[in-house]
Amino acid sequence: MPGAAIVAEYLDELYGPDMDDRRLLPQDTGQRVEVRRLMSWFNDKFFAEVSGPLTLERFYKRHMPTEQGGGAPDTEVIRAARHNIRYHMAYIGWLVRSRDWLAGDRLSYADLAAAAHLSAADYLGDVPWNEDDAAKNWYARVKSRPSFRPLLTESMAGIPASPSYADLDF
Amino acid sequence: MPGAAIVAEYLDELYGPDMDDRRLLPQDTGQRVEVRRLMSWFNDKFFAEVSGPLTLERFYKRHMPTEQGGGAPDTEVIRAARHNIRYHMAYIGWLVRSRDWLAGDRLSYADLAAAAHLSAADYLGDVPWNEDDAAKNWYARVKSRPSFRPLLTESMAGIPASPSYADLDF
């Protein structure tokens, strides 16, 4: 199974041409670079610095045998991820202060990638929502879309979602 | 500047449609997934496990201030990268025993990504060329292409290339 960005390219090739202005990877070559750049920013960089460490420490390690690195969460790693997320919130806010959506005038795979990773951190209660109003408003718009609703009903055994997770008016 | 795979997508969108069967990202949707999967394999996974650590330890750390992590190479990291490269050689060999090129019947961005990372490791003398004959033969074919020649004349200050690096009959 290839990564999320490769699946996004595949879906765009199959269904994108019929989507007109609802296409999640837009037609224009320059805009496509921006969508891909931001998909990679969130799928790779945000994942490495924030959502990967948080989900590993707070979720996966519970289910891993000790000899494979399982056990209690490493609080230093969690602290670093909580520190790192702050500049990502500022970056999201900076982007959407000059554009309607992360990569431009339309919702794109960049928004879905960012919202997916942010949602994982939000489940764990690790998103500082008061950090940047523009970032919060952007996430509220993504979260309110009908397609996002089923995600908000999901839960992980033994780890209840944070109060903000499923709240559309967080 | 976005990553290599995003530049490859951009170049394909601009120039690919006129390249016919020399297109580096092929026309067929299924084949495109395979090229992208392997680009990511080498640009992300091989880089993380082999070429990234090797170039960091053996090259970049010489030029980095101590307080930013510069200094002597970590021999344990180099040892791990040299261990990791062996299964990548076996994987390359496995692929090209059933196909002419890494992602299929034609040269693609997958070959260029793999060869670029392998070339960096080869410069440092860290590719076990006797590990897999099919992998070695594939690399010899890429290396013999006119477009690859200029790379083989490059050198890094203070670090001479390994004997195999520029040798077409290595």
PDB file of C-alpha atoms in Angstrom, chain B residues 51 54-55 58-59 112 114-129 136 139-145 147-157 159-170:
ATOM      1  CA  SER B  51      21.816   7.631   2.002  1.00  0.00           C
ATOM      2  CA  LEU B  54      25.700   8.109   5.319  1.00  0.00           C
ATOM      3  CA  THR B  55      25.895  11.607   3.835  1.00  0.00           C
ATOM      4  CA  ARG B  58      30.480  11.179   6.428  1.00  0.00           C
ATOM      5  CA  PHE B  59      29.985  14.503   4.697  1.00  0.00           C
ATOM      6  CA  LEU B 112      16.442   8.039 -11.421  1.00  0.00           C
ATOM      7  CA  ALA B 114      17.083   4.949  -6.889  1.00  0.00           C
ATOM      8  CA  ALA B 115      20.231   5.670  -8.898  1.00  0.00           C
ATOM      9  CA  ALA B 116      20.644   9.128  -7.348  1.00  0.00           C
ATOM     10  CA  HIS B 117      20.577   7.766  -3.802  1.00  0.00           C
ATOM     11  CA  LEU B 118      22.705   4.778  -4.688  1.00  0.00           C
ATOM     12  CA  SER B 119      25.210   7.079  -6.374  1.00  0.00           C
ATOM     13  CA  ALA B 120      25.620   9.094  -3.175  1.00  0.00           C
ATOM     14  CA  ALA B 121      26.317   5.907  -1.217  1.00  0.00           C
ATOM     15  CA  ASP B 122      28.637   4.683  -3.989  1.00  0.00           C
ATOM     16  CA  TYR B 123      30.670   7.903  -3.881  1.00  0.00           C
ATOM     17  CA  LEU B 124      31.386   7.104  -0.243  1.00  0.00           C
ATOM     18  CA  GLY B 125      32.274   3.498  -1.090  1.00  0.00           C
ATOM     19  CA  ASP B 126      29.313   2.088   0.819  1.00  0.00           C
ATOM     20  CA  VAL B 127      27.530   0.022  -1.848  1.00  0.00           C
ATOM     21  CA  PRO B 128      28.157  -3.742  -1.636  1.00  0.00           C
ATOM     22  CA  TRP B 129      28.280  -4.341  -5.390  1.00  0.00           C
ATOM     23  CA  LYS B 136      24.551  -4.235 -10.213  1.00  0.00           C
ATOM     24  CA  TYR B 139      22.846   0.292 -12.029  1.00  0.00           C
ATOM     25  CA  ALA B 140      25.473  -0.186 -14.751  1.00  0.00           C
ATOM     26  CA  ARG B 141      22.769   0.474 -17.343  1.00  0.00           C
ATOM     27  CA  VAL B 142      21.619   3.682 -15.639  1.00  0.00           C
ATOM     28  CA  LYS B 143      25.191   4.835 -15.052  1.00  0.00           C
ATOM     29  CA  SER B 144      26.104   4.325 -18.728  1.00  0.00           C
ATOM     30  CA  ARG B 145      23.446   6.708 -19.950  1.00  0.00           C
ATOM     31  CA  SER B 147      22.604  11.974 -18.927  1.00  0.00           C
ATOM     32  CA  PHE B 148      24.344  10.344 -15.964  1.00  0.00           C
ATOM     33  CA  ARG B 149      27.898  11.180 -17.050  1.00  0.00           C
ATOM     34  CA  PRO B 150      28.155  14.720 -15.637  1.00  0.00           C
ATOM     35  CA  LEU B 151      27.269  13.407 -12.174  1.00  0.00           C
ATOM     36  CA  LEU B 152      30.199  11.021 -12.305  1.00  0.00           C
ATOM     37  CA  THR B 153      32.685  13.860 -12.728  1.00  0.00           C
ATOM     38  CA  GLU B 154      31.539  15.638  -9.580  1.00  0.00           C
ATOM     39  CA  SER B 155      33.632  15.573  -6.447  1.00  0.00           C
ATOM     40  CA  MET B 156      33.370  16.830  -2.889  1.00  0.00           C
ATOM     41  CA  ALA B 157      36.183  18.865  -1.341  1.00  0.00           C
ATOM     42  CA  ILE B 159      36.499  13.451   0.143  1.00  0.00           C
ATOM     43  CA  PRO B 160      37.695  11.610  -2.959  1.00  0.00           C
ATOM     44  CA  ALA B 161      35.179   9.365  -4.711  1.00  0.00           C
ATOM     45  CA  SER B 162      35.449   5.619  -4.199  1.00  0.00           C
ATOM     46  CA  PRO B 163      37.153   3.687  -7.057  1.00  0.00           C
ATOM     47  CA  SER B 164      33.809   2.291  -8.264  1.00  0.00           C
ATOM     48  CA  TYR B 165      32.075   5.681  -8.411  1.00  0.00           C
ATOM     49  CA  ALA B 166      32.937   6.886 -11.921  1.00  0.00           C
ATOM     50  CA  ASP B 167      33.939   3.491 -13.340  1.00  0.00           C
ATOM     51  CA  LEU B 168      31.398   2.251 -15.901  1.00  0.00           C
ATOM     52  CA  ASP B 169      32.854  -1.248 -15.629  1.00  0.00           C
ATOM     53  CA  PHE B 170      32.882  -1.469 -11.823  1.00  0.00           C
TER      54      PHE B 170
END
